[in-house]
Coordinates of C-alpha atoms in Angstrom, one line a residue:
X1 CA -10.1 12.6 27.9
X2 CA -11.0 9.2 30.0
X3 CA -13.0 6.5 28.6
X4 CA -14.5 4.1 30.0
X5 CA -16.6 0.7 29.8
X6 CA -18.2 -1.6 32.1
X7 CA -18.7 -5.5 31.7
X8 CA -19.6 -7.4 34.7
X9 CA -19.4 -4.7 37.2
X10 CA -15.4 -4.1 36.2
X11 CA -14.8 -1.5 34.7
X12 CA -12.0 -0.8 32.0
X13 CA -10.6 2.8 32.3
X14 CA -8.6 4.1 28.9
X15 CA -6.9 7.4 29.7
X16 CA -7.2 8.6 25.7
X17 CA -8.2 8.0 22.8
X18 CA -4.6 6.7 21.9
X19 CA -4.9 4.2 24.9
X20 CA -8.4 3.3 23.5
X21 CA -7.6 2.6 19.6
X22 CA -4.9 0.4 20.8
X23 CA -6.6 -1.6 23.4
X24 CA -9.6 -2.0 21.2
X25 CA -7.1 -3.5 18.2
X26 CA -7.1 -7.1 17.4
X27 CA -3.8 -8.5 19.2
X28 CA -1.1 -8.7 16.9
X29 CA 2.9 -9.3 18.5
X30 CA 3.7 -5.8 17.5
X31 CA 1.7 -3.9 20.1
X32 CA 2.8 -6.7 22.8
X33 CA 6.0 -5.8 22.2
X34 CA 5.4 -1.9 22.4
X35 CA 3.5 -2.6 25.7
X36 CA 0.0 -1.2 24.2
X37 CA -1.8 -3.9 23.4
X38 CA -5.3 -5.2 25.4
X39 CA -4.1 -7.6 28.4
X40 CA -7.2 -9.5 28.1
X41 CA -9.9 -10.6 25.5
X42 CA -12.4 -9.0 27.8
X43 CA -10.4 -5.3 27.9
X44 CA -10.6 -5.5 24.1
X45 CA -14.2 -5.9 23.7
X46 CA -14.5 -3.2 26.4
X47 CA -12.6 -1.0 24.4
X48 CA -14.0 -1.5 21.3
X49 CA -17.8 -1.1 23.1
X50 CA -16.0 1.9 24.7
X51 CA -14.9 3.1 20.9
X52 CA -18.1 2.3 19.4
X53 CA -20.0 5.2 21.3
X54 CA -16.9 7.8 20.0
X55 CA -18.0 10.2 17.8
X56 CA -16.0 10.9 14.7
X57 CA -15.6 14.5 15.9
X58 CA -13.7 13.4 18.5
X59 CA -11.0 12.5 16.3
X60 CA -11.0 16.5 15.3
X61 CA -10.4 17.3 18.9
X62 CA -8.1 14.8 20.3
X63 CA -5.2 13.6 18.7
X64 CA -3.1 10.6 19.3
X65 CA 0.0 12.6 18.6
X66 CA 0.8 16.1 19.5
X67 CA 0.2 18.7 16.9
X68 CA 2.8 20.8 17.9
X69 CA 5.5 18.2 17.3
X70 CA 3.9 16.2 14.8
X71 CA 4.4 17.6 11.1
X72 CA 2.2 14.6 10.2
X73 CA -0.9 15.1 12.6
X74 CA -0.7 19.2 11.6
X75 CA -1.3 17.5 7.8
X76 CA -4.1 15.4 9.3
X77 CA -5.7 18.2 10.8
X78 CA -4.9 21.1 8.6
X79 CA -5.9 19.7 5.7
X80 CA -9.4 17.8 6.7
X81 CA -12.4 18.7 4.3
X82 CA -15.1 19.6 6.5
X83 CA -17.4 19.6 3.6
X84 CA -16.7 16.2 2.2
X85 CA -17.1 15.0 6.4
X86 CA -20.3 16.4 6.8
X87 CA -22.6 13.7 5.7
X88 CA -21.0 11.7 8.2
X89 CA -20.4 14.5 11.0
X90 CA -23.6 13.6 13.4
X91 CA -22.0 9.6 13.4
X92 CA -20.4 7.5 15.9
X93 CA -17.7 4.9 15.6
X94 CA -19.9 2.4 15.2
X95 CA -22.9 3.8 13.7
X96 CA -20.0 4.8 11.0
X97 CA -19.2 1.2 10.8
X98 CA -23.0 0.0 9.7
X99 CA -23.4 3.4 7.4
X100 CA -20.3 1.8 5.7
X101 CA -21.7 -1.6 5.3
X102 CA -25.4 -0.1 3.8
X103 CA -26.5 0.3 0.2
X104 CA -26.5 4.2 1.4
X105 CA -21.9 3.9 1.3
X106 CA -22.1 3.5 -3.0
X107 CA -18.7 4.2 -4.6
X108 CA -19.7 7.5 -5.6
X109 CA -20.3 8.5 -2.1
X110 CA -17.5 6.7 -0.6
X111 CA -15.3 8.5 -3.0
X112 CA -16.7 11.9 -2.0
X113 CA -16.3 11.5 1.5
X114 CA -12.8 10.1 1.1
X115 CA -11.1 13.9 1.9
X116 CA -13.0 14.1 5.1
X117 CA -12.0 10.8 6.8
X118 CA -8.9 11.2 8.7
X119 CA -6.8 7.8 9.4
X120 CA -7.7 7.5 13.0
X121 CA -11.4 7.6 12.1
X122 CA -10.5 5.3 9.3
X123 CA -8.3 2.7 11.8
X124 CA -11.3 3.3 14.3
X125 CA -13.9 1.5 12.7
X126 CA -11.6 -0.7 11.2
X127 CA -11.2 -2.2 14.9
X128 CA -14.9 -2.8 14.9
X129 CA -14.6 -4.6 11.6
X130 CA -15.0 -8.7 10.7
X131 CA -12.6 -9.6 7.6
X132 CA -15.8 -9.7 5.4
X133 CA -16.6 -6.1 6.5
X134 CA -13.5 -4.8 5.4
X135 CA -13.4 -6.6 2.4
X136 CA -17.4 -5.3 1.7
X137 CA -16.5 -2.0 2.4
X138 CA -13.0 -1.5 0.5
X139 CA -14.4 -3.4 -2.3
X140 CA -16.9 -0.3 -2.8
X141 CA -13.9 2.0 -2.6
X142 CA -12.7 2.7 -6.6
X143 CA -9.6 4.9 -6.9
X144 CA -7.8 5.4 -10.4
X145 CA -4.8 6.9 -11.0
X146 CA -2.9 7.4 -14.2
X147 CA 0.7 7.6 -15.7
X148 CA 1.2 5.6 -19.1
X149 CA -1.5 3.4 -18.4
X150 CA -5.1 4.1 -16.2
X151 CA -4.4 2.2 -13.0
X152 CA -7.5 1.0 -10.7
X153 CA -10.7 0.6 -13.0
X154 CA -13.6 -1.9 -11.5
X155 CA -13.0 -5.4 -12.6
X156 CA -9.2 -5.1 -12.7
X157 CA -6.3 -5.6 -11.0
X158 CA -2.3 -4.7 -11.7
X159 CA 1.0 -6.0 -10.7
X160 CA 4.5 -4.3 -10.4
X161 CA 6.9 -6.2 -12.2
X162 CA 9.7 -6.6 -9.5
X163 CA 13.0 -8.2 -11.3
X164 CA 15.4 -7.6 -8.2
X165 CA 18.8 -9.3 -8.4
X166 CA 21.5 -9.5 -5.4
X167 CA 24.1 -7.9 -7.8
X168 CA 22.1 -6.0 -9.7
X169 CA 23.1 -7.3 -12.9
X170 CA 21.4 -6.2 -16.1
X171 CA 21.2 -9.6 -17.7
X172 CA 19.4 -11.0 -14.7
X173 CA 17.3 -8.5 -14.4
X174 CA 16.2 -8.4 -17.8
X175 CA 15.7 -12.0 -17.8
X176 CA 13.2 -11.5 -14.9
X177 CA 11.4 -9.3 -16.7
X178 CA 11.1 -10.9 -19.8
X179 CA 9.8 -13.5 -17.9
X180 CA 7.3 -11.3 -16.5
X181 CA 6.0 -9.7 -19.6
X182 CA 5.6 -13.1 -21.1
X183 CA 3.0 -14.0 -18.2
X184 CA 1.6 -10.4 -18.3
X185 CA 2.5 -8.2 -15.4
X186 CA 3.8 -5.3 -15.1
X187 CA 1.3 -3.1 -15.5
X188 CA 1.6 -1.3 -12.3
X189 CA 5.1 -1.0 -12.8
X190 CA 8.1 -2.4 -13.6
X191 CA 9.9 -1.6 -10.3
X192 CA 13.6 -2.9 -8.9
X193 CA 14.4 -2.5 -5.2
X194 CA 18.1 -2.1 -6.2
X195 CA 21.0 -3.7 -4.1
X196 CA 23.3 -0.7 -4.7
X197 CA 23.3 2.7 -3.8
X198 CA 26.0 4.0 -5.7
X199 CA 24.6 6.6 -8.2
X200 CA 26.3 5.2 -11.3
X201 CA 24.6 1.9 -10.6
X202 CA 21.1 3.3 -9.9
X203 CA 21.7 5.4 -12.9
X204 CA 22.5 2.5 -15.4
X205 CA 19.5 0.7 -13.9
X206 CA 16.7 3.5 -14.8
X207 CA 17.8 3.8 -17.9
X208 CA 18.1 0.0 -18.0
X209 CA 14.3 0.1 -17.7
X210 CA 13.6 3.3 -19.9
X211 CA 15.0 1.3 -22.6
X212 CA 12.9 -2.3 -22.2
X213 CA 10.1 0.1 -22.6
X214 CA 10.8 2.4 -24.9
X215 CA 12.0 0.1 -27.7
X216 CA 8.9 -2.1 -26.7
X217 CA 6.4 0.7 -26.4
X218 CA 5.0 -0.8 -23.1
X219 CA 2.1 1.1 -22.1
X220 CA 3.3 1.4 -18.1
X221 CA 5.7 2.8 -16.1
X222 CA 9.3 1.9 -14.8
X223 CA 10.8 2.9 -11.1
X224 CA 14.1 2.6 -9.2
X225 CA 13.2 1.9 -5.4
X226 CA 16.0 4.1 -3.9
X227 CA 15.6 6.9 -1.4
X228 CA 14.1 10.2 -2.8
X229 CA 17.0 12.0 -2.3
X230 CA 19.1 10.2 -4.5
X231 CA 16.0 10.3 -7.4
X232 CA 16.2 14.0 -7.2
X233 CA 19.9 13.7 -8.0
X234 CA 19.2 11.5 -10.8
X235 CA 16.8 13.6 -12.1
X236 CA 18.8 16.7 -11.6
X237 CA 21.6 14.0 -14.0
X238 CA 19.1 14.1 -16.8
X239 CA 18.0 10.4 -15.7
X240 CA 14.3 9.6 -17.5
X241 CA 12.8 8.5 -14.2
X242 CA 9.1 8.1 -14.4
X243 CA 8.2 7.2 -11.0
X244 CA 9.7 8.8 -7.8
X245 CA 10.2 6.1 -5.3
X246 CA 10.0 6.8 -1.1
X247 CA 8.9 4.5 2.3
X248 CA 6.8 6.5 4.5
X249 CA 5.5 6.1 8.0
X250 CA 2.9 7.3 10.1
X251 CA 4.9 10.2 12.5
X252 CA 7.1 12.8 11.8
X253 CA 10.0 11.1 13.9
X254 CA 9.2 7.7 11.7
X255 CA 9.9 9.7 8.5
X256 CA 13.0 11.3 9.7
X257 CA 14.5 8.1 11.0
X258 CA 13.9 7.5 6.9
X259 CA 15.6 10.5 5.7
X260 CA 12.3 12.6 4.5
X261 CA 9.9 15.2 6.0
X262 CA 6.8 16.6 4.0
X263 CA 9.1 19.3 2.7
X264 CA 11.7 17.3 0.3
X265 CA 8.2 14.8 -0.3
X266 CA 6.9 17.7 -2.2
X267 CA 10.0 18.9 -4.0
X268 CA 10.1 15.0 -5.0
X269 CA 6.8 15.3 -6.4
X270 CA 7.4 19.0 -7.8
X271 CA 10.9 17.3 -9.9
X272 CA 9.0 14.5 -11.1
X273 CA 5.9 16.3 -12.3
X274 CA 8.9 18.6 -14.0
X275 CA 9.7 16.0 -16.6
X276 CA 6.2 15.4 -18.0
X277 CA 6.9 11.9 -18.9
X278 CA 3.2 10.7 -18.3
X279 CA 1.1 10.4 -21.3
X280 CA -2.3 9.6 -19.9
X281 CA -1.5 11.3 -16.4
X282 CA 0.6 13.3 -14.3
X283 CA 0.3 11.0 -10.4
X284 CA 4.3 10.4 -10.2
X285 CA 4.8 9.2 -6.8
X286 CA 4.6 5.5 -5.4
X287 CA 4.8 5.6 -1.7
X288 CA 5.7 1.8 0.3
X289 CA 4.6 1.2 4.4
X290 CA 4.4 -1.2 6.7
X291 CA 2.5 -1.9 10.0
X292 CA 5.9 -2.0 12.7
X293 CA 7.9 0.7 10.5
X294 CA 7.0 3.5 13.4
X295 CA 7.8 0.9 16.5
X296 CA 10.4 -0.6 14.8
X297 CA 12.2 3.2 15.0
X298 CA 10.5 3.8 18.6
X299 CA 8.9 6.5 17.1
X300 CA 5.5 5.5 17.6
X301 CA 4.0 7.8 20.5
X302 CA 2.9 4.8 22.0
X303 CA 0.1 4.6 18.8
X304 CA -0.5 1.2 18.1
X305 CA 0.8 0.4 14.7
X306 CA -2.0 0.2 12.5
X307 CA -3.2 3.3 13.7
X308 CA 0.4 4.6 12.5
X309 CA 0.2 2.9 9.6
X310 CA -3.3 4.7 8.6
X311 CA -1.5 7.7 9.4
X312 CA 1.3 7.1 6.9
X313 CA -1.3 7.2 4.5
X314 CA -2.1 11.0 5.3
X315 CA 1.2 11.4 4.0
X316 CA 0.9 9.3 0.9
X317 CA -2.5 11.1 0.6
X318 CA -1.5 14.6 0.5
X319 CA 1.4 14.1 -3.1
X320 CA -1.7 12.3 -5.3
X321 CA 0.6 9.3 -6.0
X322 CA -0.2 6.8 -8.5
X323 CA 0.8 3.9 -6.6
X324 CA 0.9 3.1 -2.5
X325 CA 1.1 -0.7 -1.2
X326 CA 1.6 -2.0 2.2
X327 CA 4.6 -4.3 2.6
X328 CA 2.1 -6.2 5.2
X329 CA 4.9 -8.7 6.4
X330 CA 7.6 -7.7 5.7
X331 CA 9.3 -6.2 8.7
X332 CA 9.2 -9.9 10.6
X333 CA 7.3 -12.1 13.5
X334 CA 8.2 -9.2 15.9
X335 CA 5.4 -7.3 14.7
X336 CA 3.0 -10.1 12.7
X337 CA 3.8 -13.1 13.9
X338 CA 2.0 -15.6 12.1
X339 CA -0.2 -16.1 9.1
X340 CA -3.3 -14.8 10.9
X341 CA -2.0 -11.5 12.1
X342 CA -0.5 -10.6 8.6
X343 CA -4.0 -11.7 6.8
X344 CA -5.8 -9.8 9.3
X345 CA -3.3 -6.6 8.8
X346 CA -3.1 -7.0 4.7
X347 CA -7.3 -6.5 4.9
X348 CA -6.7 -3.6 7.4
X349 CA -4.2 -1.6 5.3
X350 CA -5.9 -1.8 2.2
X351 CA -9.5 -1.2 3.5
X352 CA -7.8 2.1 5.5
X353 CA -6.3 2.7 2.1
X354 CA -9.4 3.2 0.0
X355 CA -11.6 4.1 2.2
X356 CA -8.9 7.4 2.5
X357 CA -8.6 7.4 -1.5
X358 CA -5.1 5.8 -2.0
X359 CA -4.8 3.5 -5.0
X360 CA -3.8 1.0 -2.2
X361 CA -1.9 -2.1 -3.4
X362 CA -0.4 -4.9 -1.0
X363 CA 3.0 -6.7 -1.1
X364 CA 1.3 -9.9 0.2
X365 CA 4.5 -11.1 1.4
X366 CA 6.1 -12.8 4.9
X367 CA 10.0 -13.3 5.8
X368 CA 11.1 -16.9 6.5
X369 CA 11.5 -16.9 10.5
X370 CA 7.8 -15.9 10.3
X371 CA 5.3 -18.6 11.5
X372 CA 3.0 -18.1 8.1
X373 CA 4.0 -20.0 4.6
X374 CA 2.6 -19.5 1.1
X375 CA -0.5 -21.8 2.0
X376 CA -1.8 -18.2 4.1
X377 CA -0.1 -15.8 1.2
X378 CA -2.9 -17.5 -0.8
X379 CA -6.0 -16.7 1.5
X380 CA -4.7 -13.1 1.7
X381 CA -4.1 -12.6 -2.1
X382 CA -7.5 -14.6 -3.1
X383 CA -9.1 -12.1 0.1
X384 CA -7.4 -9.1 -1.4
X385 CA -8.6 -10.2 -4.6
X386 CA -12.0 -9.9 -3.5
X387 CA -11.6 -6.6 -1.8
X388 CA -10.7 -4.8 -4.9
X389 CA -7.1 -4.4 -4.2
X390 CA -5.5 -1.9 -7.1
X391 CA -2.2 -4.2 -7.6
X392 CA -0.2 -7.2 -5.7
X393 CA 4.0 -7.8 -6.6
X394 CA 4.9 -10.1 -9.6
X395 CA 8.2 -11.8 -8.5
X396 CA 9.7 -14.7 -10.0
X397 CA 8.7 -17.7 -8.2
X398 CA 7.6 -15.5 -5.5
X399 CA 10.7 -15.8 -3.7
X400 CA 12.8 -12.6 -3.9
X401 CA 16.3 -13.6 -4.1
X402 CA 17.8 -9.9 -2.7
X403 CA 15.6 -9.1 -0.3
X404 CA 15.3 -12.6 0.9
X405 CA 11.1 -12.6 1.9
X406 CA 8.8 -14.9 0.1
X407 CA 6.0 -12.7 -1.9
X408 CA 3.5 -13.5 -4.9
X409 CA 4.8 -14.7 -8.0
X410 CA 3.7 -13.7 -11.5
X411 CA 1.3 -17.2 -11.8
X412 CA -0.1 -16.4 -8.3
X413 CA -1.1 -13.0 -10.4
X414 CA -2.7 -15.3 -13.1
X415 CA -4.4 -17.8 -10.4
X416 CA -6.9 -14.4 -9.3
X417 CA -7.1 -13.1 -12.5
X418 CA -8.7 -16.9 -13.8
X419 CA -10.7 -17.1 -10.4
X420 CA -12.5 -13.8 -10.5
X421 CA -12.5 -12.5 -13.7
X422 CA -9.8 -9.8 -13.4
X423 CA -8.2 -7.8 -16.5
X424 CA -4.9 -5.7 -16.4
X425 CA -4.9 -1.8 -16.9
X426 CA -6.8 -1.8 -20.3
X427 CA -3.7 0.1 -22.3
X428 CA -1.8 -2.9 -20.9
X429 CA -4.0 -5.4 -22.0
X430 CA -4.1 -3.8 -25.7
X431 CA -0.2 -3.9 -26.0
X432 CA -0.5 -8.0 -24.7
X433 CA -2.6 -8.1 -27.8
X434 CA -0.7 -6.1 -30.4
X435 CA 2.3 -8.0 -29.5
X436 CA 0.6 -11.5 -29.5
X437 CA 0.9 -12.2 -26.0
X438 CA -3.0 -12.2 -25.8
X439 CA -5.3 -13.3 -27.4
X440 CA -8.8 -11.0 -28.4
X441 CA -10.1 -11.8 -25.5
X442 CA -6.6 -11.0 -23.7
X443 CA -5.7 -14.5 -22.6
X444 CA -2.3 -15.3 -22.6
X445 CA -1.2 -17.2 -25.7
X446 CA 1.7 -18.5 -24.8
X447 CA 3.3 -17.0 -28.1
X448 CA 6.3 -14.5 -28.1
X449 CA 6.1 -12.9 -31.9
X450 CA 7.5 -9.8 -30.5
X451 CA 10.2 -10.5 -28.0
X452 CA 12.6 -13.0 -29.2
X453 CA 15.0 -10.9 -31.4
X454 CA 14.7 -8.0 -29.1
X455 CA 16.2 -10.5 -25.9
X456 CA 18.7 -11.4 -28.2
X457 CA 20.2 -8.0 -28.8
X458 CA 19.8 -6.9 -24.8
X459 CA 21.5 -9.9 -23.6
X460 CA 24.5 -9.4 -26.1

């Protein structure tokens, strides 16, 4: 179907709605690359006039990528609630966009409606969206999920634990995470991206981290950020993994150029579920994307890349995971460029997120041939902050030394928790207290009562 808008007697043709989302999407040097984006401030306000007047059936009818090739767009579709869409059914684009923003959008409702937003409708009005709209909006959007510790209540926020090392040497990762727990993260997860993929290695390091918790009696969950495939061998080894591990994208071809469709996503889930080590829940899966993952495999359908990156979260959507975070810039400049486009695409994911039901977390990150530095990785994390988002990355002085990008460090985690009040998954909290890492009122002490015989005997 054609679109079309007029400004000043010109008028902008779109030849789908694919050609409209993108065109209608603030600029960002991902879709310049891919050839999609608007060539004009004035064909991107036509577009998004153009998009406004849509209505959100449309998105049932017409989809941006084929259904007969797509396994992800037959999810989108197969699986839409049509009960939980109703309330918003008669609604437009933009008439969605104000509904969202009234006191009529409360949590309750938001959640509800969650199953019957699809991620184009969701990336839609997202186009039509300030930065304080999607802040407002996600901000109203409350998802909790729960392993060993309840993951997402109002007034909180968590943070995975990530103690990567180039070699993948116990000692330094245990030192990293020692460090961690003394400045209280970890609560999300403790959660190595390892350098290795040789099994025995991967092996050594989940068990690595089953131990630190175990003979500490942390209250959270541990996770080994290899491909899914090689968890379900480690599993099938008798490995205790708690949390199964996969990157995701927003097509069917995007998966495979990862190694996964739907299919092995759910006997992932199934194998995981298996070993019943949740004691407060059962959501085993923690899902990672990234706006560029789709482009960067030219497997985007010529869909701009947030709209593929709402789509990933269909995926995420359907295996009820307990964790999901956006890696916003982490693929590089060719996609974000600068500070501004990451900001803008961290607020993007993570209102998407919620607004679909995803316990949506963001790696507020950037590589360093990016034109951003830690000055805009504050905005984002003190906007994110604001929004509600469910967890950000601890990483030793916020500069990961094997992946080689610059992210949040665990202070940065302590500068929003001072500025806006925030606790730590309340199971968390209690075990910072019992241990004497908090105080009552789950300050950090500074003391260690519980730690310092126990880091002897690991590092020896």
């Amino acid at each position: 179907m054609t679109y079309r808008h007029v400004i000043d007697r010109h008028a902008y043709i779109f030849d789908d709605l694919r050609a409209l989302l993108a065109k209608a999407t603030p600029l960002r040097s991902g879709d310049r690359l891919a050839g999609v984006a608007a060539g004009s401030a004035e064909e991107m306000v036509a577009a998004r006039m153009a998009l406004a007047d849509i209505p959100l059936k449309q998105f049932l009818q017409e989809v941006v990528v084929p259904y007969e090739s797509d396994e992800v767009t037959r999810l989108i579709i197969d699986t839409h609630d049509a009960t939980a869409f109703a309330p918003v059914a008669a609604l437009t684009v933009g008439a969605f966009r104000d509904w969202l923003l009234s006191d009529a959008a409360t949590p309750d409702v938001l959640k509800a409606l969650a199953p019957g937003i699809t991620p184009e409708m969701a990336a839609a009005v997202s186009k039509l969206m300030r930065n304080q709209d999607l802040i407002l909006v996600a901000k109203k959007c409350g998802v909790v999920t729960r392993f060993r510790n309840t993951i997402g209540l109002t007034g909180r926020m968590s943070t995975r634990l990530q103690p990567n090392h180039p070699l993948d040497d116990r000692k330094g990762i245990f030192a990293s995470i020692l460090d961690g727990l003394l400045l209280g993260s970890g609560d999300a997860c403790i959660g190595v991206n390892p350098a290795s993929d040789d099994p025995a290695v991967l092996g050594d390091l989940v068990r690595l981290l089953d131990d630190i918790i175990a003979r500490l009696a942390i209250p959270t969950q541990s996770c080994v950020l290899t491909h899914v495939t090689t968890t379900l061998d480690l599993i099938g080894k008798g490995c205790p993994v708690d949390l199964v591990f996969q990157s995701i994208a927003g097509t069917e071809a995007a998966n495979r150029s990862f190694g996964v469709e739907l299919t092995i996503l759910k006997e992932a889930r199934d194998a995981g579920l298996s070993l019943r080590r949740g004691t407060v829940g059962n959501n085993v899966m923690y899902f990672e994307t990234g706006q560029g993952s789709a482009l960067s495999a030219n497997a985007h359908h010529g869909v701009d890349q947030q709209t593929c990156e709402a789509r990933a979260y269909a995926v995420a959507r359907a295996f009820d995971p307990l964790l999901v975070n956006s890696v916003v810039g982490f693929i590089g400049p060719e996609y974000l460029y600068d500070g501004k486009e990451i900001i803008r695409a961290g607020l993007e994911d993570h209102f998407c997120g919620k607004l679909l039901g995803l316990p949506l977390g963001v790696d507020v990150c950037y590589t360093n041939h990016a034109a951003a530095d830690q000055d805009d990785m504050d905005n984002l994390l003190t906007l994110l902050a604001a929004a509600g988002v469910t967890f950000v990355m601890g990483v030793p002085g916020a500069d990961d030394v094997m992946l080689n990008y610059q992210s949040t460090s665990y202070h940065d985690a302590l500068y929003v928790r001072e500025l806006f009040g925030l606790a730590r998954a309340p199971e968390f909290d209690d075990w910072l207290h019992r241990s004497g890492l908090a105080d009552a009122g789950f300050r950090l002490t500074g003391q260690n009562n519980l730690l310092p015989d126990f880091a002897a005997r690991m590092i020896e």
